[in-house]
Amino acid sequence: MEALAAAVATALVAQMVTEGWGQARTRMTEFFARRRRGSGGSGGSGGEDELEASRRALEEAQELGDDDAADRVVESLRERLRHALAADSQAEQELRRLLEDLTPIAQHATVSGPQGTVVQAAQIRDIYFQAPALPETGQGVKPDQVPPQTVRFVNRTADLSTLGAWFTEEGAAAPTRVGVGVLDGLPGVGKSATAREYAHRFKDRYPDGQIYVDFADLRGSGRGGADVSEAVGMGLRALGVSDANIPRTLAERTSLFRSRSAGLRLLVLLDDVDQPAQVRALVPKEPGSVVLATSTIKLGELAAFDGARLLSLRPLDADHALHLLADRCGPDAVERERTAAERLVELCGRLPVALHVVASRVQMTPGLTFEALADVLDEESGRLSGLSLGGEHSMSAIFTDAYRQLPADTARFFRLLGWLPGTAFDAGLAAAAADIDATTSQQLLAALQRASLVEPTGDGRYRMHGLVRLYARERAAEEEPQGAHKDLIERVATQCLALAAFADRAQRQDRLRIADLDALLARSQNPFAAEGAPLPLHWLDAERATILAVLREASEHQLHGLVWPLAEAFTVLFLHHRHLGEWKESLELGAAAAAAAVVPAAEARLRSLLSRPLMDLGEYDRARTELEAAAACADIAQQPELTASVMEFTGRYWDRFDPSRAIEAYERAIEVNAEAEEWRGVAIVRYFLGCAQSALGDHEAALSSLHDARQRLTALDDRRMAARATLALGVTHDRLGHPDEAADFLRSAAAVLKQKEAHHYEAEALVALADVEERAGATADVVREHLTRASKIYDDTGSPLAEALRVRLEGGGGAAG
């Protein structure tokens, strides 16, 4: 029994420094647990804890070169086994079976330490343990470990060509270096498949074999995590080195890997690495060899210090994504449901893995059509669950692996970004979402960019792939406390409100506003006042999709006190750049919020403004309804300037149908503004009055009103409105039969309006100028130049006038009417 205990103790110690330790530990834990239960003990994990403590003691002894301490570990295990044998007559038979099972795992009961072999021969009857002979040479070992492609690889032609070109020199007859390359990109984009396809297509370049290590498998196996040392051990085994001859330390393993790979031209494919050390440790010795790694992490350090080439894979384009779907489901199926197939491609974000899941669902489910599956995936809340075949075969599982590698603060930041409205955001908006400072936000965005979970848009902003954003939302809903989503939207809406208000005031300080934002702006920093700051209208135009998304979500969360002021400030953009659909929606949301918050002055202002895009879109009845509601709210608010403004908008409605009623509304608005000493209001309404007089045929009165308005607006430094008065003067002179004066006024107006980015009115001036010059005998090219510019403006802003102008241009640019 003494010899048996010694042999088992020796075998266990040998296992502690090999990959077989997990299996040996489990067997011995069960052995000791049975002994404790048989003696009335509670069993449990105490045996495993003690064995792990022994392993750590052995590691420490080897690191210190302390042979006596290592011997004490063996003796301690031997003593425990002796007690078990003495206490239980059945233990001997079980222990002998266990020893026989352990022996093939161990190969040889030898533990190598800094001073050489520390545990050696022991003999028990017909079982022998001895020091091994000289290590194998590995000659004739040719690994071929890269997994096969189980589906036909399509697309990525350009990426494979790039990889082939990268390593052309390494594949030459007399190469001079080892190639290192990294494919990075977001989870599911096809990095592994592309790397494997390279390995198969260019197999002849690596006559001595291909080694494959999957770090995702190491992370999920419980064998010490994504362990670099274990990965090098796998590389050594691939080259014919037995477990007994694999050194314990990473440095020794790496050195041996270089020695064993010398003279061999190899491809080493490393899947799903997440740190440079994993690549460096497995770079083979022989020139002509290549290490090709895949990673969601952007390993720039390898490029900077190791000469690695980096290639970022992007989602497939629409045509190649359809090609993949056709390859899996058949070209006929795609052609039969072409529109639905295109929807599926976009709902999958053109990610190859998602497309494979979709194809599998169609193939596995009798009667399931592309259209039916697209309808299922169209609902965002269930899209990720719809992109699943169960277990690991789902987009959520793929994203989870990347998510679990994030540090806690980065993971929180990532999931909160999933709740951020819109598709693009800058560091400031992300900071507001996470309630952190902008510097920390920038650092965390850099970390997420390295992890391929966000990407820069090239204009200082970032975006998430659609499926990644949905996954982040799922994690936020699961992990964030109740109410966190509404709190985030409130912070983001407040940030957008402050920025939009600063932009609004930078564009025109003395415009009528209902919201009192002085306190908010006093505690905020004005980004448009700094040197080199963006132009307010340019910033608003760039962020309009995000601001509109914020308005929608803030409305859903009933944050009415933020929605209507943001809609009011936001409208300054649309006064200059008439994106009619977005202007209409933002004002609808604002007016509804003002009504819900019971702020009649705000409701009057927003409903009267809403009449403008409605009329430009031809929705005249709706515009009149909004103006009537605005007038009722203004009566309740009892603010003269507001009342005059609603009268002005009402006059602009009647301009379309009854100029005399428009004149009455304008004259009343002028009186109210004058009584309130709102002189800018007087000037603006004088301009509209002149337009109505001109339309009614009273051109002399119109010229008087328009000159007066232009003079007042110029004195108020309102060049944009003064230019609109100049435009109206040009139109009036044209009606009076004064083409030269008309053309001069119209050219002047168009130039100023373009400079002030009032493009809708610039287009109006250009069309009027084209009419005047065409009647005056100008060349077709001159006329066409004006109309082409106007047509582009109308197209860009969604104006219904675009179609008529396009027809006119296609007809040769003839005069209107």
CSV table of C-alpha atoms in Angstrom, one decimal, residues 158-521:
chain,number,residue,atom,x,y,z
A,158,ALA,CA,-10.7,41.5,-52.8
A,159,ASP,CA,-9.8,40.6,-49.2
A,160,LEU,CA,-8.3,37.3,-50.3
A,161,SER,CA,-6.4,39.0,-53.0
A,162,THR,CA,-5.0,41.4,-50.4
A,163,LEU,CA,-3.9,38.5,-48.2
A,164,GLY,CA,-2.3,36.7,-51.1
A,165,ALA,CA,-0.4,39.9,-52.1
A,166,TRP,CA,0.7,40.5,-48.5
A,167,PHE,CA,2.4,37.1,-48.2
A,168,THR,CA,3.7,36.8,-51.8
A,169,GLU,CA,7.3,37.3,-50.7
A,170,GLU,CA,6.9,34.8,-47.9
A,171,GLY,CA,5.8,32.2,-50.5
A,172,ALA,CA,8.7,32.9,-52.8
A,173,ALA,CA,11.6,30.4,-53.3
A,174,ALA,CA,14.0,32.3,-51.0
A,175,PRO,CA,11.9,34.3,-48.5
A,176,THR,CA,13.7,36.5,-46.0
A,177,ARG,CA,11.1,37.0,-43.3
A,178,VAL,CA,8.1,35.6,-41.4
A,179,GLY,CA,4.8,37.3,-42.3
A,180,VAL,CA,2.3,38.4,-39.7
A,181,GLY,CA,-1.2,39.5,-40.6
A,182,VAL,CA,-4.4,40.2,-38.6
A,183,LEU,CA,-8.0,40.2,-39.9
A,184,ASP,CA,-10.1,42.3,-37.6
A,185,GLY,CA,-13.8,43.3,-37.6
A,186,LEU,CA,-17.0,43.1,-35.7
A,187,PRO,CA,-18.3,39.7,-34.5
A,188,GLY,CA,-20.0,37.7,-37.3
A,189,VAL,CA,-18.4,39.6,-40.2
A,190,GLY,CA,-16.6,36.5,-41.5
A,191,LYS,CA,-13.0,36.8,-40.2
A,192,SER,CA,-12.6,33.1,-39.4
A,193,ALA,CA,-14.1,32.0,-42.7
A,194,THR,CA,-11.9,34.3,-44.7
A,195,ALA,CA,-8.7,33.2,-42.8
A,196,ARG,CA,-9.6,29.5,-43.3
A,197,GLU,CA,-10.3,30.1,-47.0
A,198,TYR,CA,-6.9,31.7,-47.3
A,199,ALA,CA,-5.3,28.7,-45.7
A,200,HIS,CA,-7.0,26.3,-48.1
A,201,ARG,CA,-6.4,28.3,-51.3
A,202,PHE,CA,-2.7,29.0,-50.5
A,203,LYS,CA,-1.9,25.6,-48.9
A,204,ASP,CA,1.0,25.0,-51.3
A,205,ARG,CA,2.9,27.9,-49.9
A,206,TYR,CA,3.3,26.1,-46.6
A,207,PRO,CA,4.6,22.6,-47.5
A,208,ASP,CA,5.4,21.8,-43.8
A,209,GLY,CA,1.9,22.2,-42.6
A,210,GLN,CA,-0.7,24.4,-40.9
A,211,ILE,CA,-1.2,24.8,-37.2
A,212,TYR,CA,-4.5,26.1,-35.8
A,213,VAL,CA,-5.4,27.5,-32.4
A,214,ASP,CA,-8.8,28.7,-31.5
A,215,PHE,CA,-8.6,31.1,-28.6
A,216,ALA,CA,-12.3,31.3,-28.2
A,217,ASP,CA,-12.3,27.6,-27.5
A,218,LEU,CA,-9.6,28.1,-24.9
A,219,ARG,CA,-11.6,30.8,-23.3
A,220,GLY,CA,-14.6,28.6,-23.1
A,221,SER,CA,-13.0,25.3,-22.2
A,222,GLY,CA,-12.1,26.1,-18.6
A,223,ARG,CA,-8.5,25.2,-19.3
A,224,GLY,CA,-7.1,28.4,-17.7
A,225,GLY,CA,-8.8,30.9,-20.0
A,226,ALA,CA,-7.3,32.2,-23.2
A,227,ASP,CA,-3.9,31.0,-22.0
A,228,VAL,CA,-0.9,31.9,-24.2
A,229,SER,CA,1.1,29.2,-22.6
A,230,GLU,CA,-1.5,26.5,-23.4
A,231,ALA,CA,-1.7,27.8,-27.0
A,232,VAL,CA,2.0,27.4,-27.4
A,233,GLY,CA,1.7,24.0,-25.9
A,234,MET,CA,-0.8,23.1,-28.6
A,235,GLY,CA,1.6,24.4,-31.2
A,236,LEU,CA,4.3,22.2,-29.8
A,237,ARG,CA,2.1,19.1,-29.8
A,238,ALA,CA,1.3,19.9,-33.4
A,239,LEU,CA,5.0,19.7,-34.1
A,240,GLY,CA,5.3,16.3,-32.4
A,241,VAL,CA,6.4,17.3,-28.9
A,242,SER,CA,4.8,15.1,-26.2
A,243,ASP,CA,3.3,16.5,-23.1
A,244,ALA,CA,6.1,15.1,-21.0
A,245,ASN,CA,8.6,17.2,-22.9
A,246,ILE,CA,6.6,20.5,-23.0
A,247,PRO,CA,8.3,22.9,-20.6
A,248,ARG,CA,6.3,24.5,-17.8
A,249,THR,CA,7.0,28.2,-18.3
A,250,LEU,CA,5.8,30.3,-21.3
A,251,ALA,CA,9.3,31.5,-22.0
A,252,GLU,CA,10.6,28.0,-22.3
A,253,ARG,CA,7.7,26.9,-24.4
A,254,THR,CA,8.1,29.8,-26.8
A,255,SER,CA,11.8,29.1,-27.2
A,256,LEU,CA,11.2,25.5,-27.9
A,257,PHE,CA,8.5,26.4,-30.4
A,258,ARG,CA,11.0,28.5,-32.3
A,259,SER,CA,13.5,25.7,-32.3
A,260,ARG,CA,11.0,23.1,-33.5
A,261,SER,CA,9.7,25.3,-36.2
A,262,ALA,CA,13.1,26.1,-37.6
A,263,GLY,CA,13.5,24.7,-41.1
A,264,LEU,CA,9.7,24.3,-41.5
A,265,ARG,CA,7.6,26.6,-43.7
A,266,LEU,CA,4.4,26.8,-41.7
A,267,LEU,CA,1.1,28.7,-41.6
A,268,VAL,CA,-0.1,29.3,-38.1
A,269,LEU,CA,-3.7,30.4,-38.0
A,270,LEU,CA,-4.8,31.9,-34.7
A,271,ASP,CA,-8.6,32.4,-34.4
A,272,ASP,CA,-10.2,35.0,-32.1
A,273,VAL,CA,-7.1,36.4,-30.4
A,274,ASP,CA,-7.5,39.4,-28.1
A,275,GLN,CA,-4.0,40.4,-27.2
A,276,PRO,CA,-0.7,40.8,-29.1
A,277,ALA,CA,1.1,38.3,-26.8
A,278,GLN,CA,-1.0,35.5,-28.2
A,279,VAL,CA,0.4,36.2,-31.7
A,280,ARG,CA,4.0,36.9,-30.7
A,281,ALA,CA,4.4,33.7,-28.8
A,282,LEU,CA,3.4,31.6,-31.9
A,283,VAL,CA,5.5,33.3,-34.6
A,284,PRO,CA,7.5,30.4,-36.1
A,285,LYS,CA,11.2,30.7,-36.9
A,286,GLU,CA,11.5,29.9,-40.6
A,287,PRO,CA,11.4,32.7,-43.2
A,288,GLY,CA,8.5,32.0,-45.5
A,289,SER,CA,6.2,31.0,-42.6
A,290,VAL,CA,3.1,33.1,-41.9
A,291,VAL,CA,1.1,33.8,-38.8
A,292,LEU,CA,-2.5,34.9,-39.7
A,293,ALA,CA,-4.7,35.9,-36.8
A,294,THR,CA,-8.3,36.9,-36.5
A,295,SER,CA,-9.6,39.3,-33.9
A,296,THR,CA,-12.4,41.6,-33.0
A,297,ILE,CA,-9.7,43.7,-31.3
A,298,LYS,CA,-7.7,46.1,-33.5
A,299,LEU,CA,-4.2,45.0,-32.6
A,300,GLY,CA,-2.3,48.1,-33.7
A,301,GLU,CA,0.6,47.3,-31.4
A,302,LEU,CA,1.5,44.3,-33.7
A,303,ALA,CA,1.6,46.7,-36.6
A,304,ALA,CA,3.7,49.2,-34.8
A,305,PHE,CA,6.3,46.9,-33.2
A,306,ASP,CA,6.1,43.6,-35.1
A,307,GLY,CA,5.5,44.6,-38.7
A,308,ALA,CA,2.1,43.0,-38.9
A,309,ARG,CA,-0.3,43.9,-41.6
A,310,LEU,CA,-3.9,44.7,-40.5
A,311,LEU,CA,-7.0,44.2,-42.6
A,312,SER,CA,-10.4,45.3,-41.3
A,313,LEU,CA,-13.2,43.3,-42.8
A,314,ARG,CA,-16.5,45.1,-43.3
A,315,PRO,CA,-20.0,43.7,-43.8
A,316,LEU,CA,-20.7,42.5,-47.3
A,317,ASP,CA,-22.1,44.9,-49.9
A,318,ALA,CA,-25.7,44.2,-50.9
A,319,ASP,CA,-24.9,42.3,-54.1
A,320,HIS,CA,-22.4,40.0,-52.4
A,321,ALA,CA,-24.8,39.4,-49.5
A,322,LEU,CA,-27.5,38.3,-52.0
A,323,HIS,CA,-25.0,36.1,-53.6
A,324,LEU,CA,-24.4,34.3,-50.3
A,325,LEU,CA,-28.1,33.9,-49.7
A,326,ALA,CA,-28.5,32.5,-53.2
A,327,ASP,CA,-25.7,30.1,-52.7
A,328,ARG,CA,-27.3,28.7,-49.6
A,329,CYS,CA,-31.0,28.8,-50.7
A,330,GLY,CA,-30.7,28.6,-54.4
A,331,PRO,CA,-30.7,31.4,-57.1
A,332,ASP,CA,-34.3,30.6,-58.0
A,333,ALA,CA,-35.5,31.2,-54.5
A,334,VAL,CA,-33.8,34.6,-54.4
A,335,GLU,CA,-35.1,35.6,-57.7
A,336,ARG,CA,-38.7,34.6,-56.8
A,337,GLU,CA,-38.6,36.8,-53.8
A,338,ARG,CA,-36.1,39.4,-54.8
A,339,THR,CA,-37.6,42.2,-52.8
A,340,ALA,CA,-37.9,40.1,-49.6
A,341,ALA,CA,-34.4,38.8,-50.0
A,342,GLU,CA,-33.1,42.3,-50.2
A,343,ARG,CA,-35.0,43.1,-47.0
A,344,LEU,CA,-33.5,40.1,-45.3
A,345,VAL,CA,-30.0,41.2,-46.4
A,346,GLU,CA,-30.5,44.6,-44.8
A,347,LEU,CA,-32.1,43.3,-41.6
A,348,CYS,CA,-29.1,41.0,-41.2
A,349,GLY,CA,-26.9,44.1,-41.5
A,350,ARG,CA,-25.1,42.2,-44.4
A,351,LEU,CA,-23.2,40.1,-41.8
A,352,PRO,CA,-22.3,36.7,-43.2
A,353,VAL,CA,-23.0,34.8,-40.0
A,354,ALA,CA,-26.5,36.4,-39.7
A,355,LEU,CA,-27.2,35.5,-43.4
A,356,HIS,CA,-26.2,31.9,-42.8
A,357,VAL,CA,-28.6,31.7,-39.9
A,358,VAL,CA,-31.4,33.1,-42.1
A,359,ALA,CA,-30.6,30.7,-44.8
A,360,SER,CA,-30.6,27.8,-42.4
A,361,ARG,CA,-34.0,28.8,-40.9
A,362,VAL,CA,-35.5,28.9,-44.4
A,363,GLN,CA,-34.0,25.5,-45.2
A,364,MET,CA,-35.0,23.9,-41.9
A,365,THR,CA,-38.6,25.2,-41.8
A,366,PRO,CA,-41.0,23.9,-44.5
A,367,GLY,CA,-43.1,26.6,-46.1
A,368,LEU,CA,-41.1,29.5,-44.5
A,369,THR,CA,-40.7,32.2,-47.2
A,370,PHE,CA,-38.2,35.1,-47.3
A,371,GLU,CA,-41.1,37.5,-47.0
A,372,ALA,CA,-42.5,35.8,-43.9
A,373,LEU,CA,-39.1,35.7,-42.2
A,374,ALA,CA,-38.4,39.3,-43.1
A,375,ASP,CA,-41.7,40.3,-41.5
A,376,VAL,CA,-40.6,38.5,-38.3
A,377,LEU,CA,-37.2,40.2,-38.2
A,378,ASP,CA,-38.6,43.6,-39.1
A,379,GLU,CA,-39.6,44.1,-35.4
A,380,GLU,CA,-36.4,45.3,-33.7
A,381,SER,CA,-37.3,43.9,-30.3
A,382,GLY,CA,-37.3,40.3,-31.6
A,383,ARG,CA,-34.7,40.5,-34.3
A,384,LEU,CA,-31.8,39.0,-32.5
A,385,SER,CA,-33.9,36.1,-31.2
A,386,GLY,CA,-35.0,35.6,-34.8
A,387,LEU,CA,-31.4,35.3,-35.8
A,388,SER,CA,-30.9,32.2,-33.9
A,389,LEU,CA,-30.9,28.4,-34.4
A,390,GLY,CA,-30.5,27.8,-30.7
A,391,GLY,CA,-27.5,27.4,-28.4
A,392,GLU,CA,-24.3,28.8,-29.8
A,393,HIS,CA,-25.8,29.3,-33.3
A,394,SER,CA,-27.1,32.8,-32.8
A,395,MET,CA,-26.0,36.3,-33.2
A,396,SER,CA,-26.5,37.0,-29.5
A,397,ALA,CA,-24.1,34.2,-28.6
A,398,ILE,CA,-21.5,35.6,-31.0
A,399,PHE,CA,-21.8,39.1,-29.6
A,400,THR,CA,-21.8,37.8,-26.0
A,401,ASP,CA,-18.2,36.4,-26.4
A,402,ALA,CA,-17.0,39.9,-27.4
A,403,TYR,CA,-19.1,41.6,-24.6
A,404,ARG,CA,-17.7,39.4,-21.9
A,405,GLN,CA,-14.2,40.4,-22.7
A,406,LEU,CA,-14.9,44.1,-22.0
A,407,PRO,CA,-13.9,45.6,-18.6
A,408,ALA,CA,-16.8,46.5,-16.4
A,409,ASP,CA,-16.8,50.3,-17.1
A,410,THR,CA,-16.5,49.7,-20.9
A,411,ALA,CA,-19.3,47.1,-20.8
A,412,ARG,CA,-21.6,49.5,-19.1
A,413,PHE,CA,-20.7,52.3,-21.6
A,414,PHE,CA,-21.4,49.9,-24.4
A,415,ARG,CA,-24.8,48.8,-23.3
A,416,LEU,CA,-25.9,52.4,-22.6
A,417,LEU,CA,-24.9,53.4,-26.1
A,418,GLY,CA,-27.5,50.9,-27.3
A,419,TRP,CA,-30.1,53.1,-25.8
A,420,LEU,CA,-28.7,56.2,-27.5
A,421,PRO,CA,-31.2,57.5,-30.1
A,422,GLY,CA,-30.1,57.7,-33.7
A,423,THR,CA,-27.4,55.9,-35.6
A,424,ALA,CA,-24.4,58.3,-35.1
A,425,PHE,CA,-23.1,60.1,-32.1
A,426,ASP,CA,-20.1,62.0,-30.9
A,427,ALA,CA,-18.2,61.7,-27.7
A,428,GLY,CA,-20.2,64.5,-26.0
A,429,LEU,CA,-23.5,62.8,-26.6
A,430,ALA,CA,-22.1,59.5,-25.5
A,431,ALA,CA,-20.8,61.1,-22.4
A,432,ALA,CA,-24.3,62.5,-21.6
A,433,ALA,CA,-25.8,59.0,-22.2
A,434,ALA,CA,-23.4,57.4,-19.7
A,435,ASP,CA,-23.3,60.4,-17.3
A,436,ILE,CA,-19.5,60.7,-17.5
A,437,ASP,CA,-17.1,63.4,-18.7
A,438,ALA,CA,-16.2,63.9,-22.3
A,439,THR,CA,-12.5,62.7,-21.8
A,440,THR,CA,-13.6,59.4,-20.2
A,441,SER,CA,-16.2,59.0,-23.0
A,442,GLN,CA,-13.5,59.5,-25.6
A,443,GLN,CA,-11.3,56.9,-23.9
A,444,LEU,CA,-14.1,54.3,-23.7
A,445,LEU,CA,-15.1,54.9,-27.3
A,446,ALA,CA,-11.5,54.2,-28.3
A,447,ALA,CA,-11.7,50.9,-26.3
A,448,LEU,CA,-14.9,50.0,-28.1
A,449,GLN,CA,-13.4,50.9,-31.4
A,450,ARG,CA,-10.5,48.6,-30.7
A,451,ALA,CA,-13.0,45.9,-29.9
A,452,SER,CA,-14.8,46.5,-33.3
A,453,LEU,CA,-18.0,47.3,-31.5
A,454,VAL,CA,-18.2,50.9,-32.7
A,455,GLU,CA,-16.6,52.5,-35.8
A,456,PRO,CA,-15.8,56.1,-36.6
A,457,THR,CA,-17.8,57.8,-39.3
A,458,GLY,CA,-14.9,60.0,-40.4
A,459,ASP,CA,-16.4,63.3,-39.1
A,460,GLY,CA,-15.6,63.0,-35.5
A,461,ARG,CA,-18.7,60.8,-34.7
A,462,TYR,CA,-19.2,57.1,-34.2
A,463,ARG,CA,-21.8,54.5,-35.1
A,464,MET,CA,-22.8,51.0,-34.1
A,465,HIS,CA,-23.7,48.2,-36.6
A,466,GLY,CA,-27.4,47.7,-36.3
A,467,LEU,CA,-27.3,44.3,-34.8
A,468,VAL,CA,-24.6,45.3,-32.4
A,469,ARG,CA,-26.8,48.2,-31.3
A,470,LEU,CA,-29.7,45.8,-30.7
A,471,TYR,CA,-27.5,43.5,-28.7
A,472,ALA,CA,-26.3,46.4,-26.6
A,473,ARG,CA,-30.0,47.4,-25.9
A,474,GLU,CA,-30.7,43.8,-24.8
A,475,ARG,CA,-27.9,43.9,-22.4
A,476,ALA,CA,-29.0,47.3,-21.1
A,477,ALA,CA,-32.5,46.2,-20.6
A,478,GLU,CA,-31.3,43.1,-18.7
A,479,GLU,CA,-28.5,44.7,-16.6
A,480,GLU,CA,-29.5,48.3,-16.0
A,481,PRO,CA,-31.8,49.3,-13.1
A,482,GLN,CA,-35.5,50.2,-13.7
A,483,GLY,CA,-35.8,53.8,-14.9
A,484,ALA,CA,-32.3,54.0,-16.3
A,485,HIS,CA,-33.5,54.2,-19.9
A,486,LYS,CA,-35.7,57.2,-19.2
A,487,ASP,CA,-32.9,58.9,-17.2
A,488,LEU,CA,-30.5,58.4,-20.1
A,489,ILE,CA,-33.0,59.9,-22.6
A,490,GLU,CA,-33.5,62.9,-20.3
A,491,ARG,CA,-29.8,63.5,-20.1
A,492,VAL,CA,-29.3,63.2,-23.9
A,493,ALA,CA,-32.3,65.4,-24.6
A,494,THR,CA,-31.0,68.1,-22.2
A,495,GLN,CA,-27.7,68.0,-24.0
A,496,CYS,CA,-29.3,68.3,-27.4
A,497,LEU,CA,-31.5,71.1,-26.2
A,498,ALA,CA,-28.6,73.2,-24.9
A,499,LEU,CA,-26.6,72.7,-28.1
A,500,ALA,CA,-29.6,73.4,-30.4
A,501,ALA,CA,-30.4,76.5,-28.3
A,502,PHE,CA,-26.8,77.8,-28.6
A,503,ALA,CA,-27.0,77.2,-32.4
A,504,ASP,CA,-30.3,79.0,-32.7
A,505,ARG,CA,-29.1,82.0,-30.8
A,506,ALA,CA,-25.8,82.1,-32.7
A,507,GLN,CA,-27.8,82.2,-35.9
A,508,ARG,CA,-30.2,85.0,-34.8
A,509,GLN,CA,-30.4,86.3,-31.2
A,510,ASP,CA,-33.6,88.4,-31.5
A,511,ARG,CA,-36.0,85.8,-32.9
A,512,LEU,CA,-39.3,85.2,-31.0
A,513,ARG,CA,-38.8,82.3,-28.6
A,514,ILE,CA,-41.2,80.9,-25.9
A,515,ALA,CA,-38.8,78.7,-24.0
A,516,ASP,CA,-36.8,80.4,-21.2
A,517,LEU,CA,-33.5,78.6,-21.4
A,518,ASP,CA,-31.3,81.1,-19.6
A,519,ALA,CA,-30.6,78.9,-16.6
A,520,LEU,CA,-29.7,75.9,-18.8
A,521,LEU,CA,-27.4,77.9,-21.0
